[in-house]
């Protein structure tokens, strides 16, 4: 990768990938992200007024975070220094801060310290930044694909403006691709490339909002296609499909997207939408999520959200979980899907879940109750002398295998069965029992 501050002349050299050559040189060339850069928007106003304080740019890859940082440095005429948090350490960080201070003393020039993947710095590394960032030199611009409110220390967040960059839209990507086909200096403007609307649409859709992926696919397609006799390269839908190969899914097993997707998955099952649940299941499987992890969540959902409204759900879920363990992918997608559809379409009750949480809360917050004497263990010698087990009534000795007796010193209601599915039957039976006079 060339340094961002290498001259544009260098970057136009064909040895650099198209995506690097086409990095916008000014705000006019920067496409999309109007929600933060449109006229009158906060970031735009701050840049125009040269009032940039520390920034955190948060968003998926290939949406313009690095580009935006370099543009801000150009506009504000600051010295630009780039660090990648994966490759850097505390010493480099301290050296950069020291150099920034010396630069300000010697030439009155501020430094923009751009830290890519800033979430990869641990807490103490992030703390090193604090005192000087607070004083305004260097100005920190951190880029991250992770939710900064989870991955960055709060003093850093509270001293920075946080802006979220969105996945680029299909139209944005089409525009970026068209610009690179037109650009004679940096792009393919000197070649005759005819791109089908369908190919543009396809690249716009399947790059998942990542301009780098789309530009790479365009470059691979153009450079590997023989021109026709008249010199034109026909960029067809088929070529687009071959060039992009496998769609880059915005999903990483340790990242926010992972938790967001699993959350949408569970909520879709709970919300009785089998189609949405299958979509999220497919996304996780496609991204290489561990089927056992998915299986465990399905089992919990069967119990938490379906419960006794259809106890069979837990059985189906558990079977799918166990089968997934020994068949693995790709076959296990089928039992997992079966369990997902079963749960999504089953009647729902969370009465057991609510019941146990209420009981747990009581245990935590109030005095624990003694076990009544007649329920105490009477199996050891000497228990009788203590009166343990005395007066205990054995349910099966009574009519309908039921007898009233005290099971807890103070009456509590934790389980409140619903009228839904099989639980309705449970409720009717329990109501009958609870009404039997002592
Ligand atoms: P990020 O830092 O968000 O991963 P970059 O800013 O490095 O993404 O973008 C990678 C490349 O994609 C850039 O060099 C540029 O060619 C293209 N690109 C990304 N975002 C935009 C944008 N908003 N407008 C125009 N080109 C873009």
XYZ file of C-alpha atoms and ligand atoms in Angstrom:
465
model
C 0.000 0.000 0.000
C 1.323 3.430 -0.836
C 1.415 6.007 1.916
C -1.635 8.226 1.756
C 0.662 11.157 1.395
C 2.650 9.878 -1.469
C 1.970 12.158 -4.342
C -1.019 11.398 -6.515
C 1.402 10.925 -9.372
C 2.769 7.828 -7.676
C -0.637 6.478 -6.827
C -1.791 6.644 -10.429
C 0.892 4.138 -11.359
C -0.653 0.960 -12.625
C 1.253 -1.169 -10.120
C -1.267 -0.068 -7.497
C -4.698 -1.694 -7.398
C -7.541 0.227 -9.026
C -9.174 0.827 -5.625
C -6.016 2.573 -4.384
C -5.583 4.606 -7.562
C -9.196 5.701 -7.440
C -9.121 6.887 -3.815
C -10.990 10.219 -3.915
C -8.654 13.224 -3.901
C -11.282 15.731 -2.865
C -14.779 15.824 -1.399
C -16.307 16.133 -4.862
C -15.027 12.680 -5.712
C -16.251 11.214 -2.441
C -19.529 9.390 -3.122
C -22.433 8.885 -0.716
C -22.424 9.212 3.102
C -24.594 12.311 2.710
C -26.039 11.731 6.185
C -22.740 13.017 7.634
C -21.223 14.953 4.752
C -24.237 16.543 3.104
C -24.584 20.334 3.129
C -25.281 21.556 6.672
C -24.435 18.226 8.324
C -22.258 18.362 11.404
C -19.128 16.754 9.995
C -19.267 18.858 6.829
C -19.673 22.023 8.890
C -16.798 21.053 11.200
C -14.505 20.402 8.221
C -15.490 23.620 6.444
C -14.866 25.658 9.587
C -11.566 23.830 10.242
C -12.911 22.798 13.623
C -12.133 19.132 13.570
C -11.688 17.588 16.987
C -10.982 13.933 17.520
C -13.175 11.704 15.412
C -14.164 8.094 15.444
C -15.325 6.825 12.055
C -17.329 3.680 12.474
C -18.571 1.550 9.597
C -18.089 -1.521 7.410
C -14.965 -1.927 5.287
C -14.615 -0.136 1.970
C -17.047 2.656 2.803
C -14.528 5.483 2.871
C -13.181 5.794 6.429
C -9.502 5.958 5.444
C -10.342 8.134 2.465
C -12.287 10.565 4.616
C -9.393 10.841 7.093
C -6.959 11.649 4.303
C -9.321 14.258 2.849
C -9.705 15.945 6.226
C -5.927 16.087 6.575
C -5.685 17.745 3.143
C -8.320 20.349 3.922
C -6.983 21.194 7.362
C -3.393 21.266 6.129
C -2.323 19.112 9.016
C 0.534 16.678 9.035
C -0.912 13.235 8.548
C 0.372 10.197 10.305
C -1.150 6.770 9.898
C -0.932 3.877 12.340
C -2.564 0.499 12.120
C -3.560 -0.733 15.561
C -2.955 -4.348 14.573
C 0.674 -3.704 13.712
C 1.473 -0.988 16.238
C 2.410 -0.841 19.926
C 2.539 1.576 22.848
C 6.067 2.729 22.000
C 5.084 3.719 18.457
C 2.077 5.507 19.851
C 4.212 7.463 22.345
C 6.745 8.322 19.639
C 4.000 9.621 17.340
C 2.558 11.785 20.097
C 5.996 13.174 20.964
C 6.689 13.942 17.312
C 3.322 15.705 17.014
C 4.194 17.981 19.947
C 7.616 18.792 18.552
C 6.104 19.545 15.153
C 3.662 21.986 16.704
C 6.481 23.679 18.624
C 8.774 23.919 15.597
C 6.365 24.738 12.768
C 3.025 25.413 14.444
C 1.552 22.547 12.435
C -0.973 20.190 13.935
C -0.878 16.449 13.380
C -3.735 14.205 12.453
C -3.044 10.790 13.884
C -5.082 8.294 11.916
C -5.444 4.965 13.713
C -6.984 2.244 11.593
C -8.753 -0.590 13.402
C -8.512 1.382 16.625
C -10.632 -1.190 18.483
C -7.587 -3.467 18.374
C -5.827 -1.257 20.916
C -6.460 -2.512 24.416
C -7.576 -0.276 27.252
C -4.116 0.771 28.395
C -3.046 1.534 24.821
C -6.155 3.659 24.384
C -5.360 5.407 27.675
C -1.935 6.479 26.357
C -3.759 8.669 23.833
C -5.972 10.452 26.294
C -3.999 13.402 27.744
C -2.712 14.753 24.422
C -5.833 14.034 22.430
C -7.671 16.015 25.057
C -5.303 18.972 24.524
C -6.013 18.852 20.778
C -2.683 17.733 19.333
C -2.523 15.225 17.805
C -6.062 15.214 16.509
C -7.101 11.598 16.588
C -9.084 10.045 13.771
C -9.874 6.456 14.657
C -11.436 4.051 12.189
C -13.219 0.905 13.222
C -15.715 -1.578 11.875
C -16.786 -2.350 15.458
C -19.343 -0.537 17.482
C -17.108 2.000 19.287
C -19.443 2.148 22.261
C -18.470 -1.440 23.008
C -14.906 -1.528 21.801
C -13.427 1.799 22.931
C -12.892 3.149 26.445
C -15.521 5.660 27.441
C -13.159 8.625 28.111
C -11.983 8.324 24.512
C -15.535 8.152 23.209
C -16.641 11.135 25.248
C -13.784 13.258 23.884
C -14.470 12.342 20.265
C -17.197 12.925 17.738
C -18.465 9.569 16.536
C -19.726 9.247 12.949
C -21.181 6.144 11.438
C -20.475 5.441 7.772
C -23.067 3.316 6.029
C -22.637 0.574 3.464
C -22.562 2.296 0.091
C -25.803 1.953 -1.836
C -26.113 0.145 -5.159
C -26.295 3.525 -6.878
C -23.195 4.789 -5.036
C -21.212 1.736 -6.127
C -22.427 2.056 -9.720
C -21.272 5.683 -9.689
C -17.845 4.770 -8.298
C -17.435 2.059 -10.964
C -18.537 4.383 -13.752
C -16.097 7.056 -12.551
C -13.243 4.578 -12.674
C -14.220 3.510 -16.202
C -14.181 7.158 -17.300
C -11.006 8.265 -15.547
C -8.180 8.341 -18.076
C -5.406 9.012 -15.599
C -6.195 6.613 -12.775
C -8.866 4.290 -14.149
C -9.748 2.577 -17.419
C -10.673 5.718 -19.375
C -8.128 4.881 -22.067
C -9.658 1.468 -22.677
C -12.930 0.727 -24.436
C -14.969 -0.987 -21.728
C -18.680 -1.549 -22.299
C -20.328 -2.523 -19.084
C -23.870 -3.978 -19.083
C -26.378 -2.307 -16.782
C -27.056 -5.779 -15.342
C -23.352 -6.268 -14.554
C -23.254 -2.893 -12.802
C -26.359 -3.784 -10.842
C -24.926 -7.143 -9.898
C -21.621 -5.697 -8.669
C -23.515 -3.000 -6.777
C -25.611 -5.621 -5.031
C -23.099 -8.341 -4.346
C -20.195 -6.272 -3.024
C -22.331 -5.684 0.084
C -21.706 -1.933 0.104
C -17.907 -2.271 -0.057
C -16.389 -0.089 -2.821
C -13.024 -1.832 -2.581
C -14.602 -5.212 -3.356
C -16.524 -3.758 -6.315
C -13.465 -1.991 -7.743
C -11.341 -5.125 -7.322
C -13.953 -7.175 -9.193
C -14.098 -4.611 -12.001
C -10.321 -4.600 -12.253
C -10.025 -8.405 -12.331
C -12.780 -8.625 -14.958
C -11.279 -5.950 -17.233
C -7.694 -7.150 -16.984
C -8.493 -10.800 -17.626
C -10.805 -10.321 -20.614
C -9.554 -10.356 -24.161
C -10.830 -7.362 -26.124
C -13.054 -7.997 -29.161
C -11.681 -7.304 -32.636
C -12.648 -3.659 -32.455
C -10.769 -3.345 -29.143
C -13.767 -3.174 -26.817
C -14.040 -5.191 -23.657
C -17.576 -6.330 -23.018
C -18.186 -6.469 -19.312
C -21.195 -8.769 -19.094
C -23.225 -10.050 -16.161
C -21.475 -13.398 -16.452
C -18.080 -11.726 -16.253
C -19.235 -9.748 -13.220
C -20.337 -12.957 -11.501
C -17.007 -14.632 -12.205
C -15.022 -11.596 -11.111
C -16.616 -11.179 -7.734
C -16.683 -14.918 -6.950
C -18.035 -15.315 -3.461
C -19.992 -12.531 -1.967
C -18.241 -10.843 0.921
C -20.638 -11.084 3.798
C -20.433 -8.400 6.456
C -20.230 -10.920 9.241
C -17.345 -11.843 11.422
C -17.663 -14.420 14.112
C -16.203 -12.206 16.845
C -17.830 -8.986 15.830
C -20.955 -6.950 16.379
C -22.469 -8.338 13.192
C -22.270 -11.754 14.759
C -24.296 -10.671 17.783
C -26.679 -8.592 15.707
C -27.367 -11.520 13.399
C -27.876 -14.075 16.144
C -30.142 -11.546 17.859
C -32.224 -11.083 14.685
C -32.324 -14.864 14.302
C -33.696 -15.528 17.811
C -36.121 -12.609 17.542
C -37.455 -13.948 14.231
C -38.117 -17.380 15.745
C -39.722 -15.782 18.800
C -41.715 -13.515 16.487
C -43.070 -16.534 14.552
C -41.491 -15.563 11.224
C -39.955 -18.735 9.762
C -38.797 -16.972 6.584
C -36.806 -14.307 8.377
C -35.400 -16.935 10.756
C -34.243 -19.060 7.793
C -32.638 -16.037 6.176
C -30.556 -15.252 9.293
C -29.744 -18.938 9.685
C -28.503 -19.039 6.083
C -26.423 -15.902 6.621
C -24.715 -17.385 9.666
C -24.053 -20.735 7.997
C -22.754 -19.044 4.865
C -20.384 -16.932 6.933
C -18.978 -20.086 8.522
C -20.610 -19.827 11.929
C -20.164 -22.939 14.085
C -23.398 -25.005 13.723
C -23.051 -26.072 17.362
C -23.246 -22.463 18.455
C -26.397 -22.011 16.358
C -27.790 -25.322 17.682
C -27.342 -24.247 21.294
C -29.214 -21.006 20.654
C -32.059 -22.903 18.988
C -32.395 -25.205 22.006
C -32.553 -22.247 24.394
C -35.136 -20.511 22.190
C -37.295 -23.662 22.108
C -37.394 -23.673 25.880
C -37.486 -19.951 26.564
C -39.987 -18.887 23.925
C -42.099 -21.956 23.114
C -41.870 -23.701 26.466
C -44.872 -25.763 27.422
C -47.048 -24.237 24.697
C -45.491 -27.039 22.636
C -43.006 -29.118 24.632
C -42.148 -31.031 21.447
C -40.172 -27.968 20.279
C -37.471 -28.649 22.848
C -37.255 -32.251 21.699
C -36.937 -31.274 18.023
C -34.390 -28.556 18.860
C -32.287 -30.883 20.955
C -32.347 -33.517 18.229
C -31.240 -30.946 15.636
C -28.462 -29.792 17.951
C -27.155 -33.322 18.521
C -27.439 -34.296 14.859
C -25.507 -31.163 13.894
C -22.707 -32.225 16.196
C -22.088 -35.452 14.358
C -23.046 -34.656 10.753
C -21.529 -31.156 10.513
C -21.945 -28.855 7.510
C -23.388 -28.812 4.918
C -25.937 -31.504 5.883
C -26.664 -30.135 9.350
C -28.283 -27.080 7.769
C -31.328 -29.321 7.175
C -32.096 -30.450 10.758
C -31.233 -26.949 11.957
C -33.710 -25.500 9.462
C -36.343 -28.029 10.542
C -35.970 -27.038 14.173
C -35.989 -23.337 13.272
C -39.225 -23.663 11.286
C -40.807 -25.789 14.008
C -40.010 -23.230 16.689
C -41.016 -20.250 14.553
C -44.379 -21.849 13.774
C -45.053 -23.232 17.266
C -47.391 -21.542 19.759
C -45.400 -19.443 22.202
C -45.192 -19.211 25.967
C -42.473 -17.835 28.209
C -44.285 -18.792 31.440
C -41.587 -21.231 32.639
C -38.838 -18.758 31.905
C -40.655 -15.992 33.771
C -41.383 -18.414 36.621
C -37.784 -19.438 37.239
C -36.530 -15.868 37.013
C -39.102 -14.725 39.549
C -38.091 -17.547 41.905
C -34.385 -16.763 41.423
C -35.074 -13.136 42.282
C -36.824 -14.163 45.505
C -33.904 -16.359 46.482
C -31.519 -13.528 45.800
C -33.468 -10.767 47.530
C -35.409 -12.283 50.431
C -34.760 -14.597 53.351
C -34.478 -18.208 52.348
C -37.238 -20.371 53.676
C -36.643 -23.493 55.741
C -37.648 -26.848 54.288
C -40.836 -27.942 56.119
C -40.164 -30.834 58.515
C -42.492 -33.289 56.789
C -40.577 -32.824 53.477
C -37.130 -33.314 54.944
C -35.043 -36.334 54.059
C -36.147 -39.274 56.197
C -33.936 -41.940 54.684
C -31.128 -41.999 57.264
C -31.241 -43.482 60.734
C -31.999 -40.888 63.340
C -34.104 -38.790 60.980
C -37.239 -39.984 62.745
C -35.953 -38.799 66.108
C -35.700 -35.332 64.626
C -39.227 -35.636 63.342
C -38.049 -35.428 59.723
C -40.488 -36.786 57.211
C -43.217 -37.098 59.824
C -46.681 -36.430 58.459
C -45.598 -36.508 54.828
C -48.475 -37.558 52.552
C -47.564 -39.737 49.556
C -49.576 -38.335 46.636
C -50.198 -41.681 44.956
C -52.048 -42.975 47.998
C -54.806 -40.480 47.325
C -57.619 -40.130 44.801
C -56.404 -38.888 41.418
C -52.850 -39.219 42.741
C -53.158 -35.845 44.402
C -53.320 -34.567 47.933
C -53.091 -31.093 49.363
C -50.159 -30.443 51.628
C -47.609 -27.718 52.336
C -44.590 -27.766 50.045
C -43.281 -24.315 50.912
C -43.782 -22.350 54.143
C -45.150 -19.265 52.392
C -47.360 -19.730 49.348
C -45.803 -18.373 46.153
C -47.049 -18.358 42.563
C -44.227 -18.553 40.066
C -45.652 -20.598 37.249
C -48.572 -18.907 35.547
C -49.399 -21.090 32.548
C -50.946 -19.401 29.539
C -54.013 -20.419 27.531
C -51.846 -21.185 24.513
C -51.197 -24.534 22.863
C -50.546 -27.480 25.115
C -50.046 -25.158 28.067
C -53.803 -24.531 28.100
C -54.267 -28.123 29.249
C -51.643 -27.679 31.918
C -53.387 -24.540 33.070
C -56.800 -26.200 33.309
C -55.373 -29.068 35.324
C -53.405 -26.761 37.610
C -56.414 -24.477 38.139
C -58.444 -27.489 39.182
C -55.759 -28.546 41.662
C -55.229 -25.077 43.040
C -58.990 -24.772 43.704
C -59.261 -28.012 45.747
C -60.123 -26.968 49.313
C -57.767 -28.040 52.119
P -12.331 1.913 4.625
O -11.247 2.722 5.285
O -13.710 2.321 5.055
O -12.111 0.426 4.686
P -11.320 3.118 2.205
O -11.530 4.557 2.458
O -9.921 2.596 2.372
O -12.309 2.246 3.072
O -11.853 2.760 0.732
C -11.239 1.808 -0.108
C -11.341 2.261 -1.543
O -12.708 2.219 -1.949
C -10.881 3.674 -1.757
O -9.505 3.709 -2.118
C -11.760 4.160 -2.887
O -11.224 3.778 -4.130
C -13.049 3.403 -2.679
N -14.048 4.157 -1.879
C -14.453 3.857 -0.620
N -15.399 4.683 -0.220
C -15.611 5.551 -1.221
C -16.488 6.659 -1.397
N -17.363 7.018 -0.428
N -16.450 7.314 -2.582
C -15.611 6.945 -3.554
N -14.757 5.901 -3.445
C -14.758 5.204 -2.302
